[in-house]
PDB file of C-alpha atoms and ligand atoms in Angstrom:
ATOM      1  CA  MET Y   7      -4.172 -38.964 -25.679  1.00  0.00           C
ATOM      2  CA  ASN Y   8      -2.769 -37.785 -22.421  1.00  0.00           C
ATOM      3  CA  PRO Y   9      -4.454 -39.778 -19.593  1.00  0.00           C
ATOM      4  CA  THR Y  10      -3.920 -36.994 -17.039  1.00  0.00           C
ATOM      5  CA  ARG Y  11      -5.834 -34.606 -19.291  1.00  0.00           C
ATOM      6  CA  ASN Y  12      -8.720 -37.130 -19.531  1.00  0.00           C
ATOM      7  CA  VAL Y  13      -9.067 -37.353 -15.759  1.00  0.00           C
ATOM      8  CA  TYR Y  14      -8.987 -33.571 -15.629  1.00  0.00           C
ATOM      9  CA  LYS Y  15     -11.772 -33.358 -18.263  1.00  0.00           C
ATOM     10  CA  LEU Y  16     -13.829 -35.908 -16.358  1.00  0.00           C
ATOM     11  CA  GLN Y  17     -13.472 -33.855 -13.191  1.00  0.00           C
ATOM     12  CA  ILE Y  18     -14.604 -30.708 -15.016  1.00  0.00           C
ATOM     13  CA  THR Y  19     -17.644 -32.542 -16.462  1.00  0.00           C
ATOM     14  CA  THR Y  20     -18.607 -33.808 -12.998  1.00  0.00           C
ATOM     15  CA  PHE Y  21     -18.100 -30.341 -11.567  1.00  0.00           C
ATOM     16  CA  LEU Y  22     -20.290 -28.781 -14.293  1.00  0.00           C
ATOM     17  CA  LYS Y  23     -23.037 -31.356 -13.720  1.00  0.00           C
ATOM     18  CA  ALA Y  24     -22.980 -30.675  -9.980  1.00  0.00           C
ATOM     19  CA  LEU Y  25     -23.021 -26.936 -10.627  1.00  0.00           C
ATOM     20  CA  THR Y  26     -26.011 -27.310 -12.972  1.00  0.00           C
ATOM     21  CA  ILE Y  27     -27.919 -29.281 -10.322  1.00  0.00           C
ATOM     22  CA  ILE Y  28     -27.056 -26.699  -7.620  1.00  0.00           C
ATOM     23  CA  LEU Y  29     -28.119 -23.834  -9.875  1.00  0.00           C
ATOM     24  CA  ALA Y  30     -31.379 -25.640 -10.693  1.00  0.00           C
ATOM     25  CA  ILE Y  31     -32.093 -26.098  -6.962  1.00  0.00           C
ATOM     26  CA  ILE Y  32     -31.349 -22.405  -6.310  1.00  0.00           C
ATOM     27  CA  ALA Y  33     -33.667 -21.439  -9.200  1.00  0.00           C
ATOM     28  CA  VAL Y  34     -36.494 -23.566  -7.779  1.00  0.00           C
ATOM     29  CA  ILE Y  35     -36.019 -22.105  -4.284  1.00  0.00           C
ATOM     30  CA  TRP Y  36     -35.840 -18.579  -5.726  1.00  0.00           C
ATOM     31  CA  PHE Y  37     -39.022 -19.213  -7.737  1.00  0.00           C
ATOM     32  CA  LEU Y  38     -40.811 -20.466  -4.612  1.00  0.00           C
ATOM     33  CA  VAL Y  39     -39.650 -17.458  -2.602  1.00  0.00           C
ATOM     34  CA  LEU Y  40     -40.699 -15.053  -5.362  1.00  0.00           C
ATOM     35  CA  SER Y  41     -44.044 -16.721  -5.949  1.00  0.00           C
ATOM     36  CA  ASP Y  42     -44.651 -16.619  -2.205  1.00  0.00           C
ATOM     37  CA  LYS Y  43     -43.817 -12.914  -2.181  1.00  0.00           C
ATOM     38  CA  ASN Y  44     -46.241 -12.388  -5.027  1.00  0.00           C
ATOM     39  CA  ASN Y  45     -48.898 -14.312  -3.157  1.00  0.00           C
ATOM     40  CA  ARG Y  46     -50.207 -11.200  -1.472  1.00  0.00           C
ATOM     41  CA  THR Y  47     -53.411 -12.672  -0.179  1.00  0.00           C
ATOM     42  CA  LEU Y  48     -55.358 -11.700   2.898  1.00  0.00           C
ATOM     43  CA  GLU Y  49     -57.312 -14.580   4.416  1.00  0.00           C
ATOM     44  CA  ILE Y  50     -60.261 -14.259   6.762  1.00  0.00           C
ATOM     45  CA  ILE Y  51     -61.822 -17.445   8.073  1.00  0.00           C
ATOM     46  CA  SER Y  52     -65.074 -17.522  10.056  1.00  0.00           C
ATOM     47  CA  PHE Y  53     -64.958 -20.724  12.041  1.00  0.00           C
ATOM     48  CA  ASP Y  54     -68.005 -22.927  12.387  1.00  0.00           C
ATOM     49  CA  ILE Y  55     -67.701 -23.372  16.156  1.00  0.00           C
ATOM     50  CA  GLY Y  56     -71.375 -23.375  17.173  1.00  0.00           C
ATOM     51  CA  GLN Y  57     -73.237 -20.446  18.731  1.00  0.00           C
ATOM     52  CA  GLY Y  58     -70.479 -17.849  19.071  1.00  0.00           C
ATOM     53  CA  ASP Y  59     -67.808 -15.982  17.133  1.00  0.00           C
ATOM     54  CA  ALA Y  60     -64.260 -17.013  16.192  1.00  0.00           C
ATOM     55  CA  ILE Y  61     -62.577 -15.412  13.188  1.00  0.00           C
ATOM     56  CA  LEU Y  62     -58.978 -15.892  12.083  1.00  0.00           C
ATOM     57  CA  ILE Y  63     -57.207 -13.269   9.990  1.00  0.00           C
ATOM     58  CA  LYS Y  64     -53.964 -14.168   8.195  1.00  0.00           C
ATOM     59  CA  THR Y  65     -52.179 -11.260   6.553  1.00  0.00           C
ATOM     60  CA  PRO Y  66     -50.148 -11.576   3.337  1.00  0.00           C
ATOM     61  CA  GLU Y  67     -47.029 -11.474   5.530  1.00  0.00           C
ATOM     62  CA  ASN Y  68     -48.348 -14.282   7.713  1.00  0.00           C
ATOM     63  CA  GLN Y  69     -49.230 -12.181  10.712  1.00  0.00           C
ATOM     64  CA  THR Y  70     -52.235 -13.558  12.539  1.00  0.00           C
ATOM     65  CA  MET Y  71     -55.117 -12.048  14.448  1.00  0.00           C
ATOM     66  CA  LEU Y  72     -57.795 -14.127  16.134  1.00  0.00           C
ATOM     67  CA  ILE Y  73     -61.033 -12.290  16.834  1.00  0.00           C
ATOM     68  CA  ASP Y  74     -62.920 -14.125  19.606  1.00  0.00           C
ATOM     69  CA  GLY Y  75     -62.654 -17.806  20.451  1.00  0.00           C
ATOM     70  CA  GLY Y  76     -66.193 -19.166  20.468  1.00  0.00           C
ATOM     71  CA  PRO Y  77     -68.158 -20.992  23.181  1.00  0.00           C
ATOM     72  CA  ASN Y  78     -65.881 -24.051  23.555  1.00  0.00           C
ATOM     73  CA  ASN Y  79     -62.463 -25.466  22.652  1.00  0.00           C
ATOM     74  CA  LYS Y  80     -63.397 -26.266  19.060  1.00  0.00           C
ATOM     75  CA  VAL Y  81     -61.336 -23.213  18.111  1.00  0.00           C
ATOM     76  CA  LEU Y  82     -58.153 -25.206  18.883  1.00  0.00           C
ATOM     77  CA  GLN Y  83     -59.014 -27.786  16.235  1.00  0.00           C
ATOM     78  CA  LYS Y  84     -59.769 -25.012  13.731  1.00  0.00           C
ATOM     79  CA  LEU Y  85     -56.489 -23.205  14.440  1.00  0.00           C
ATOM     80  CA  GLY Y  86     -54.645 -26.514  13.917  1.00  0.00           C
ATOM     81  CA  GLN Y  87     -56.426 -26.842  10.587  1.00  0.00           C
ATOM     82  CA  TYR Y  88     -55.817 -23.323   9.250  1.00  0.00           C
ATOM     83  CA  LEU Y  89     -52.467 -22.273  10.719  1.00  0.00           C
ATOM     84  CA  PRO Y  90     -49.269 -23.761   9.269  1.00  0.00           C
ATOM     85  CA  ALA Y  91     -48.140 -26.930  11.071  1.00  0.00           C
ATOM     86  CA  LEU Y  92     -46.208 -26.382  14.308  1.00  0.00           C
ATOM     87  CA  THR Y  93     -47.319 -22.727  14.531  1.00  0.00           C
ATOM     88  CA  LYS Y  94     -47.338 -21.723  18.168  1.00  0.00           C
ATOM     89  CA  ARG Y  95     -47.662 -18.000  17.652  1.00  0.00           C
ATOM     90  CA  ILE Y  96     -50.731 -15.776  17.270  1.00  0.00           C
ATOM     91  CA  ASP Y  97     -49.791 -12.113  16.969  1.00  0.00           C
ATOM     92  CA  ILE Y  98     -52.998 -10.564  18.232  1.00  0.00           C
ATOM     93  CA  VAL Y  99     -56.011 -11.953  20.076  1.00  0.00           C
ATOM     94  CA  LEU Y 100     -58.920  -9.534  20.005  1.00  0.00           C
ATOM     95  CA  LEU Y 101     -61.845 -10.206  22.334  1.00  0.00           C
ATOM     96  CA  THR Y 102     -64.788  -8.136  21.109  1.00  0.00           C
ATOM     97  CA  HIS Y 103     -66.546  -8.375  24.484  1.00  0.00           C
ATOM     98  CA  PRO Y 104     -66.373 -10.758  27.438  1.00  0.00           C
ATOM     99  CA  HIS Y 105     -69.519 -12.869  26.916  1.00  0.00           C
ATOM    100  CA  ALA Y 106     -68.979 -16.644  27.158  1.00  0.00           C
ATOM    101  CA  ASP Y 107     -69.777 -17.356  23.478  1.00  0.00           C
ATOM    102  CA  HIS Y 108     -66.771 -15.186  22.530  1.00  0.00           C
ATOM    103  CA  VAL Y 109     -64.236 -15.679  25.323  1.00  0.00           C
ATOM    104  CA  THR Y 110     -64.487 -19.349  26.372  1.00  0.00           C
ATOM    105  CA  GLY Y 111     -62.293 -20.854  23.629  1.00  0.00           C
ATOM    106  CA  LEU Y 112     -59.710 -18.112  24.092  1.00  0.00           C
ATOM    107  CA  VAL Y 113     -58.705 -19.348  27.560  1.00  0.00           C
ATOM    108  CA  GLU Y 114     -57.037 -22.479  26.101  1.00  0.00           C
ATOM    109  CA  VAL Y 115     -55.756 -20.485  23.102  1.00  0.00           C
ATOM    110  CA  LEU Y 116     -53.874 -18.173  25.472  1.00  0.00           C
ATOM    111  CA  LYS Y 117     -52.523 -21.176  27.396  1.00  0.00           C
ATOM    112  CA  ARG Y 118     -51.333 -23.090  24.327  1.00  0.00           C
ATOM    113  CA  TYR Y 119     -50.182 -20.332  21.977  1.00  0.00           C
ATOM    114  CA  ASN Y 120     -47.582 -17.632  22.286  1.00  0.00           C
ATOM    115  CA  VAL Y 121     -49.871 -14.590  21.951  1.00  0.00           C
ATOM    116  CA  GLY Y 122     -48.215 -11.270  21.121  1.00  0.00           C
ATOM    117  CA  ALA Y 123     -50.913  -8.990  22.516  1.00  0.00           C
ATOM    118  CA  VAL Y 124     -54.533  -9.035  23.630  1.00  0.00           C
ATOM    119  CA  ILE Y 125     -57.016  -6.328  22.684  1.00  0.00           C
ATOM    120  CA  LEU Y 126     -60.060  -5.973  24.901  1.00  0.00           C
ATOM    121  CA  SER Y 127     -63.227  -3.901  24.965  1.00  0.00           C
ATOM    122  CA  GLY Y 128     -63.587  -1.661  27.997  1.00  0.00           C
ATOM    123  CA  ALA Y 129     -66.127  -3.957  29.650  1.00  0.00           C
ATOM    124  CA  ASP Y 130     -65.238  -5.827  32.795  1.00  0.00           C
ATOM    125  CA  LEU Y 131     -67.726  -8.650  33.309  1.00  0.00           C
ATOM    126  CA  LYS Y 132     -67.754 -10.594  36.541  1.00  0.00           C
ATOM    127  CA  THR Y 133     -67.993 -14.168  35.289  1.00  0.00           C
ATOM    128  CA  ASP Y 134     -65.838 -17.210  36.028  1.00  0.00           C
ATOM    129  CA  VAL Y 135     -64.728 -17.720  32.438  1.00  0.00           C
ATOM    130  CA  TYR Y 136     -63.732 -14.089  31.906  1.00  0.00           C
ATOM    131  CA  SER Y 137     -61.889 -14.035  35.241  1.00  0.00           C
ATOM    132  CA  GLU Y 138     -59.984 -17.167  34.165  1.00  0.00           C
ATOM    133  CA  PHE Y 139     -59.143 -15.490  30.834  1.00  0.00           C
ATOM    134  CA  LEU Y 140     -57.753 -12.420  32.629  1.00  0.00           C
ATOM    135  CA  LYS Y 141     -55.830 -14.671  35.030  1.00  0.00           C
ATOM    136  CA  VAL Y 142     -54.039 -16.423  32.148  1.00  0.00           C
ATOM    137  CA  ILE Y 143     -53.154 -13.031  30.633  1.00  0.00           C
ATOM    138  CA  THR Y 144     -51.560 -11.998  33.926  1.00  0.00           C
ATOM    139  CA  GLU Y 145     -49.791 -15.339  34.429  1.00  0.00           C
ATOM    140  CA  LYS Y 146     -48.299 -15.292  30.940  1.00  0.00           C
ATOM    141  CA  ASN Y 147     -47.574 -11.573  31.132  1.00  0.00           C
ATOM    142  CA  ILE Y 148     -49.283 -10.851  27.788  1.00  0.00           C
ATOM    143  CA  PRO Y 149     -49.480  -7.145  26.837  1.00  0.00           C
ATOM    144  CA  VAL Y 150     -53.052  -5.809  26.906  1.00  0.00           C
ATOM    145  CA  VAL Y 151     -54.520  -2.931  24.922  1.00  0.00           C
ATOM    146  CA  ILE Y 152     -57.977  -1.528  25.630  1.00  0.00           C
ATOM    147  CA  ALA Y 153     -59.649  -0.694  22.345  1.00  0.00           C
ATOM    148  CA  GLU Y 154     -60.934   2.786  21.704  1.00  0.00           C
ATOM    149  CA  ALA Y 155     -62.443   4.418  18.632  1.00  0.00           C
ATOM    150  CA  GLY Y 156     -59.781   6.228  16.615  1.00  0.00           C
ATOM    151  CA  GLU Y 157     -57.046   3.665  17.222  1.00  0.00           C
ATOM    152  CA  ALA Y 158     -55.713   1.545  14.367  1.00  0.00           C
ATOM    153  CA  ILE Y 159     -53.579  -1.545  13.942  1.00  0.00           C
ATOM    154  CA  HIS Y 160     -51.136  -1.408  11.046  1.00  0.00           C
ATOM    155  CA  PHE Y 161     -49.947  -4.745   9.759  1.00  0.00           C
ATOM    156  CA  GLY Y 162     -46.450  -4.990   8.289  1.00  0.00           C
ATOM    157  CA  SER Y 163     -44.561  -1.989   7.015  1.00  0.00           C
ATOM    158  CA  ALA Y 164     -43.981  -3.541   3.586  1.00  0.00           C
ATOM    159  CA  ILE Y 165     -47.669  -3.846   2.788  1.00  0.00           C
ATOM    160  CA  ALA Y 166     -49.328  -0.547   2.105  1.00  0.00           C
ATOM    161  CA  GLY Y 167     -52.957  -0.217   2.982  1.00  0.00           C
ATOM    162  CA  LEU Y 168     -53.488  -3.106   5.399  1.00  0.00           C
ATOM    163  CA  GLU Y 169     -54.979  -1.758   8.567  1.00  0.00           C
ATOM    164  CA  PHE Y 170     -57.659  -2.397  11.141  1.00  0.00           C
ATOM    165  CA  ASP Y 171     -59.453   0.753  12.263  1.00  0.00           C
ATOM    166  CA  ILE Y 172     -61.303   0.650  15.563  1.00  0.00           C
ATOM    167  CA  LEU Y 173     -64.674   2.437  15.361  1.00  0.00           C
ATOM    168  CA  SER Y 174     -66.125   1.480  18.746  1.00  0.00           C
ATOM    169  CA  PRO Y 175     -66.256   1.518  21.777  1.00  0.00           C
ATOM    170  CA  GLU Y 176     -66.074   5.259  22.035  1.00  0.00           C
ATOM    171  CA  GLN Y 177     -64.347   5.404  25.399  1.00  0.00           C
ATOM    172  CA  ALA Y 178     -62.063   2.761  26.794  1.00  0.00           C
ATOM    173  CA  GLY Y 179     -62.077   1.074  30.152  1.00  0.00           C
ATOM    174  CA  ASP Y 180     -64.968   2.721  31.966  1.00  0.00           C
ATOM    175  CA  LEU Y 181     -67.657   0.035  31.926  1.00  0.00           C
ATOM    176  CA  VAL Y 182     -67.905  -2.489  34.731  1.00  0.00           C
ATOM    177  CA  PHE Y 183     -70.690  -5.034  34.723  1.00  0.00           C
ATOM    178  CA  ASN Y 184     -71.967  -7.654  37.030  1.00  0.00           C
ATOM    179  CA  LYS Y 185     -74.897  -9.860  36.146  1.00  0.00           C
ATOM    180  CA  LYS Y 186     -77.358  -7.563  37.911  1.00  0.00           C
ATOM    181  CA  SER Y 187     -76.248  -4.388  36.167  1.00  0.00           C
ATOM    182  CA  GLU Y 188     -76.331  -5.837  32.681  1.00  0.00           C
ATOM    183  CA  GLY Y 189     -79.343  -4.828  30.620  1.00  0.00           C
ATOM    184  CA  PHE Y 190     -80.327  -6.180  27.247  1.00  0.00           C
ATOM    185  CA  GLY Y 191     -81.899  -4.849  24.090  1.00  0.00           C
ATOM    186  CA  SER Y 192     -82.819  -1.208  24.211  1.00  0.00           C
ATOM    187  CA  GLY Y 193     -82.794  -0.757  28.018  1.00  0.00           C
ATOM    188  CA  GLY Y 194     -79.743  -0.196  30.202  1.00  0.00           C
ATOM    189  CA  ASN Y 195     -76.120  -0.827  29.436  1.00  0.00           C
ATOM    190  CA  ASP Y 196     -75.505  -3.931  27.444  1.00  0.00           C
ATOM    191  CA  VAL Y 197     -72.157  -5.740  27.424  1.00  0.00           C
ATOM    192  CA  ASN Y 198     -72.859  -6.464  23.749  1.00  0.00           C
ATOM    193  CA  ASP Y 199     -72.671  -2.728  23.106  1.00  0.00           C
ATOM    194  CA  THR Y 200     -69.120  -2.543  24.423  1.00  0.00           C
ATOM    195  CA  SER Y 201     -68.091  -4.775  21.485  1.00  0.00           C
ATOM    196  CA  VAL Y 202     -64.960  -3.773  19.667  1.00  0.00           C
ATOM    197  CA  VAL Y 203     -66.131  -2.752  16.201  1.00  0.00           C
ATOM    198  CA  GLY Y 204     -63.420  -2.617  13.565  1.00  0.00           C
ATOM    199  CA  LYS Y 205     -62.983  -2.176   9.848  1.00  0.00           C
ATOM    200  CA  LEU Y 206     -60.225  -4.202   8.231  1.00  0.00           C
ATOM    201  CA  MET Y 207     -59.011  -2.642   5.001  1.00  0.00           C
ATOM    202  CA  PHE Y 208     -56.622  -4.050   2.415  1.00  0.00           C
ATOM    203  CA  LYS Y 209     -56.166  -1.947  -0.724  1.00  0.00           C
ATOM    204  CA  ASN Y 210     -59.676  -1.798  -2.275  1.00  0.00           C
ATOM    205  CA  PHE Y 211     -61.115  -4.475   0.023  1.00  0.00           C
ATOM    206  CA  SER Y 212     -62.868  -3.902   3.344  1.00  0.00           C
ATOM    207  CA  ILE Y 213     -64.753  -5.909   5.947  1.00  0.00           C
ATOM    208  CA  LEU Y 214     -66.626  -4.474   8.916  1.00  0.00           C
ATOM    209  CA  LEU Y 215     -66.678  -6.579  12.072  1.00  0.00           C
ATOM    210  CA  THR Y 216     -69.212  -5.534  14.665  1.00  0.00           C
ATOM    211  CA  GLY Y 217     -69.008  -8.197  17.381  1.00  0.00           C
ATOM    212  CA  ASP Y 218     -72.374  -8.348  19.122  1.00  0.00           C
ATOM    213  CA  ALA Y 219     -73.122  -4.603  18.907  1.00  0.00           C
ATOM    214  CA  THR Y 220     -76.831  -3.791  18.735  1.00  0.00           C
ATOM    215  CA  SER Y 221     -78.574  -1.146  16.642  1.00  0.00           C
ATOM    216  CA  LYS Y 222     -77.962   1.336  19.478  1.00  0.00           C
ATOM    217  CA  ILE Y 223     -74.264   1.271  18.548  1.00  0.00           C
ATOM    218  CA  GLU Y 224     -75.025   0.944  14.833  1.00  0.00           C
ATOM    219  CA  ASN Y 225     -76.911   4.251  15.054  1.00  0.00           C
ATOM    220  CA  ARG Y 226     -73.918   5.906  16.666  1.00  0.00           C
ATOM    221  CA  LEU Y 227     -71.623   4.476  13.996  1.00  0.00           C
ATOM    222  CA  LEU Y 228     -73.605   6.387  11.356  1.00  0.00           C
ATOM    223  CA  ILE Y 229     -71.364   9.376  12.175  1.00  0.00           C
ATOM    224  CA  TYR Y 230     -68.728   7.598  10.068  1.00  0.00           C
ATOM    225  CA  GLY Y 231     -71.018   8.072   7.061  1.00  0.00           C
ATOM    226  CA  GLU Y 232     -69.429   6.946   3.783  1.00  0.00           C
ATOM    227  CA  ASN Y 233     -66.544   5.359   5.695  1.00  0.00           C
ATOM    228  CA  LEU Y 234     -68.881   2.600   6.913  1.00  0.00           C
ATOM    229  CA  LYS Y 235     -69.180   1.254   3.373  1.00  0.00           C
ATOM    230  CA  SER Y 236     -67.632  -2.210   3.293  1.00  0.00           C
ATOM    231  CA  ASP Y 237     -67.514  -5.127   0.871  1.00  0.00           C
ATOM    232  CA  ILE Y 238     -68.358  -7.584   3.620  1.00  0.00           C
ATOM    233  CA  LEU Y 239     -70.135  -7.247   6.968  1.00  0.00           C
ATOM    234  CA  LYS Y 240     -69.633  -9.640   9.865  1.00  0.00           C
ATOM    235  CA  VAL Y 241     -73.239  -9.313  10.985  1.00  0.00           C
ATOM    236  CA  GLY Y 242     -73.760  -8.104  14.541  1.00  0.00           C
ATOM    237  CA  HIS Y 243     -74.869 -10.437  17.338  1.00  0.00           C
ATOM    238  CA  HIS Y 244     -75.334 -13.655  15.326  1.00  0.00           C
ATOM    239  CA  GLY Y 245     -78.124 -12.120  13.228  1.00  0.00           C
ATOM    240  CA  SER Y 246     -80.228 -10.980  16.204  1.00  0.00           C
ATOM    241  CA  LYS Y 247     -83.196  -8.778  15.347  1.00  0.00           C
ATOM    242  CA  TYR Y 248     -81.751  -6.087  17.652  1.00  0.00           C
ATOM    243  CA  SER Y 249     -78.804  -5.636  15.273  1.00  0.00           C
ATOM    244  CA  SER Y 250     -78.465  -4.963  11.523  1.00  0.00           C
ATOM    245  CA  SER Y 251     -80.877  -2.028  11.308  1.00  0.00           C
ATOM    246  CA  LEU Y 252     -81.894  -1.168   7.774  1.00  0.00           C
ATOM    247  CA  LEU Y 253     -80.347   2.303   7.912  1.00  0.00           C
ATOM    248  CA  PHE Y 254     -77.031   0.883   9.128  1.00  0.00           C
ATOM    249  CA  LEU Y 255     -77.077  -1.789   6.406  1.00  0.00           C
ATOM    250  CA  LYS Y 256     -77.752   0.882   3.790  1.00  0.00           C
ATOM    251  CA  PHE Y 257     -74.656   2.786   4.914  1.00  0.00           C
ATOM    252  CA  VAL Y 258     -72.455  -0.342   5.014  1.00  0.00           C
ATOM    253  CA  SER Y 259     -73.974  -1.665   1.803  1.00  0.00           C
ATOM    254  CA  PRO Y 260     -72.164  -5.023   2.010  1.00  0.00           C
ATOM    255  CA  LYS Y 261     -72.090  -7.323  -1.017  1.00  0.00           C
ATOM    256  CA  ALA Y 262     -71.822 -10.267   1.363  1.00  0.00           C
ATOM    257  CA  ALA Y 263     -72.749 -10.793   5.007  1.00  0.00           C
ATOM    258  CA  ILE Y 264     -71.179 -13.359   7.338  1.00  0.00           C
ATOM    259  CA  ILE Y 265     -73.343 -14.676  10.170  1.00  0.00           C
ATOM    260  CA  GLU Y 266     -71.591 -16.668  12.881  1.00  0.00           C
ATOM    261  CA  VAL Y 267     -74.323 -18.806  14.364  1.00  0.00           C
ATOM    262  CA  GLY Y 268     -74.896 -22.281  15.821  1.00  0.00           C
ATOM    263  CA  ALA Y 269     -77.409 -24.695  14.297  1.00  0.00           C
ATOM    264  CA  LYS Y 270     -80.749 -24.803  16.170  1.00  0.00           C
ATOM    265  CA  ASN Y 271     -79.550 -22.320  18.808  1.00  0.00           C
ATOM    266  CA  ARG Y 272     -81.959 -21.421  21.609  1.00  0.00           C
ATOM    267  CA  TYR Y 273     -82.029 -17.723  20.684  1.00  0.00           C
ATOM    268  CA  GLY Y 274     -83.543 -18.285  17.246  1.00  0.00           C
ATOM    269  CA  HIS Y 275     -80.536 -16.597  15.612  1.00  0.00           C
ATOM    270  CA  PRO Y 276     -80.391 -15.470  12.891  1.00  0.00           C
ATOM    271  CA  SER Y 277     -83.733 -13.710  13.084  1.00  0.00           C
ATOM    272  CA  PRO Y 278     -85.971 -13.646   9.998  1.00  0.00           C
ATOM    273  CA  ALA Y 279     -86.122  -9.844  10.437  1.00  0.00           C
ATOM    274  CA  ALA Y 280     -82.359  -9.386  10.172  1.00  0.00           C
ATOM    275  CA  LEU Y 281     -82.172 -11.799   7.228  1.00  0.00           C
ATOM    276  CA  SER Y 282     -84.879  -9.927   5.350  1.00  0.00           C
ATOM    277  CA  ARG Y 283     -83.135  -6.588   5.977  1.00  0.00           C
ATOM    278  CA  LEU Y 284     -79.944  -8.083   4.484  1.00  0.00           C
ATOM    279  CA  GLN Y 285     -81.988  -9.120   1.460  1.00  0.00           C
ATOM    280  CA  MET Y 286     -83.340  -5.581   1.145  1.00  0.00           C
ATOM    281  CA  VAL Y 287     -79.796  -4.263   0.634  1.00  0.00           C
ATOM    282  CA  ASP Y 288     -78.932  -7.132  -1.753  1.00  0.00           C
ATOM    283  CA  SER Y 289     -76.394  -8.625   0.573  1.00  0.00           C
ATOM    284  CA  GLU Y 290     -75.701 -12.325   0.131  1.00  0.00           C
ATOM    285  CA  ALA Y 291     -75.808 -14.054   3.521  1.00  0.00           C
ATOM    286  CA  PHE Y 292     -73.283 -16.749   4.467  1.00  0.00           C
ATOM    287  CA  ARG Y 293     -73.969 -18.657   7.700  1.00  0.00           C
ATOM    288  CA  THR Y 294     -71.644 -20.910   9.629  1.00  0.00           C
ATOM    289  CA  ASP Y 295     -74.567 -23.140  10.683  1.00  0.00           C
ATOM    290  CA  LEU Y 296     -75.397 -23.868   7.035  1.00  0.00           C
ATOM    291  CA  ASN Y 297     -72.093 -23.235   5.236  1.00  0.00           C
ATOM    292  CA  GLY Y 298     -69.558 -24.503   7.810  1.00  0.00           C
ATOM    293  CA  ASP Y 299     -66.269 -22.597   7.835  1.00  0.00           C
ATOM    294  CA  ILE Y 300     -66.389 -19.539   5.583  1.00  0.00           C
ATOM    295  CA  LYS Y 301     -63.103 -18.452   4.017  1.00  0.00           C
ATOM    296  CA  ILE Y 302     -62.613 -15.059   2.375  1.00  0.00           C
ATOM    297  CA  LEU Y 303     -59.563 -14.655   0.140  1.00  0.00           C
ATOM    298  CA  THR Y 304     -58.597 -11.307  -1.332  1.00  0.00           C
ATOM    299  CA  ASP Y 305     -55.615  -9.675  -2.984  1.00  0.00           C
ATOM    300  CA  GLY Y 306     -57.183  -6.308  -2.250  1.00  0.00           C
ATOM    301  CA  PHE Y 307     -58.922  -6.127  -5.620  1.00  0.00           C
ATOM    302  CA  THR Y 308     -60.501  -9.514  -6.320  1.00  0.00           C
ATOM    303  CA  THR Y 309     -62.305 -11.248  -3.469  1.00  0.00           C
ATOM    304  CA  ASN Y 310     -63.554 -14.822  -3.333  1.00  0.00           C
ATOM    305  CA  ILE Y 311     -65.614 -16.501  -0.633  1.00  0.00           C
ATOM    306  CA  PHE Y 312     -65.285 -20.258  -0.138  1.00  0.00           C
ATOM    307  CA  THR Y 313     -67.570 -22.313   2.055  1.00  0.00           C
ATOM    308  CA  GLU Y 314     -67.014 -25.708   3.598  1.00  0.00           C
ATOM    309  CA  LYS Y 315     -70.599 -26.822   2.860  1.00  0.00           C
TER     310      LYS Y 315
HETATM  311 ZN1  LIG V 405     -72.308 -13.468  20.981  1.00  0.00          ZN
END
């Protein structure tokens, strides 16, 4: 046998082995990429952060929107838990309205994350925490959009049918409040009623998020008629009796209701009245005080809700 030929054969065998290993690695990577592309899941997580709202939305293309930041910095721990490691970007921060139980956690979020844009309700409330929030926006030069009914956010061109429609407030930027001018419940202007109300839709799935809007706004929203119908409702104002009117709930007709509420809060939220109205429309209530973090996963057709507790 020719020894030169043997060496040559050996080299070919080694080359083929190496090629096989490389091809196998490429196949695994390709499979992971493809399976990730097929993983078209929308995630919505209601954080258990005490008496307040903080909801993270992760789109199938990994865009992120944080709706409110809760009454303290617990939101930072939750973001660390639910965003991929080392993530320093949040595409959109939406503040439904400037009350402390929604804005406080967002101050540190804006400082620590690279936020693409901030969406605000038209209300301008004269409080220290909201002033600090606005100051950070200015310092970091973050683009601001004032929400107005009729506007919509479209997420990712490649994904058809993923959009967030803004249903309220009706007019942007014309409401200024100080503590004296703020009224509650049915009388006067209520900062809660400036809440950005939006419907997030993904294929056949929909969730309606109403901030702290009271039944005064819910009544106005009835003009949307059939379009209010949603699979899930983020219940208004932590389950207060002044929100979730029966007529509104009948229009929305949610299969599940998410209540963001702190354990043993001083407001008595959620109210027995609101809970019983949810029962009347056969809506299953999930509560952050009892269930911990509430995670909704949907591919647009099948939806699952997971609770921490
Ligand atoms: Zn609130």
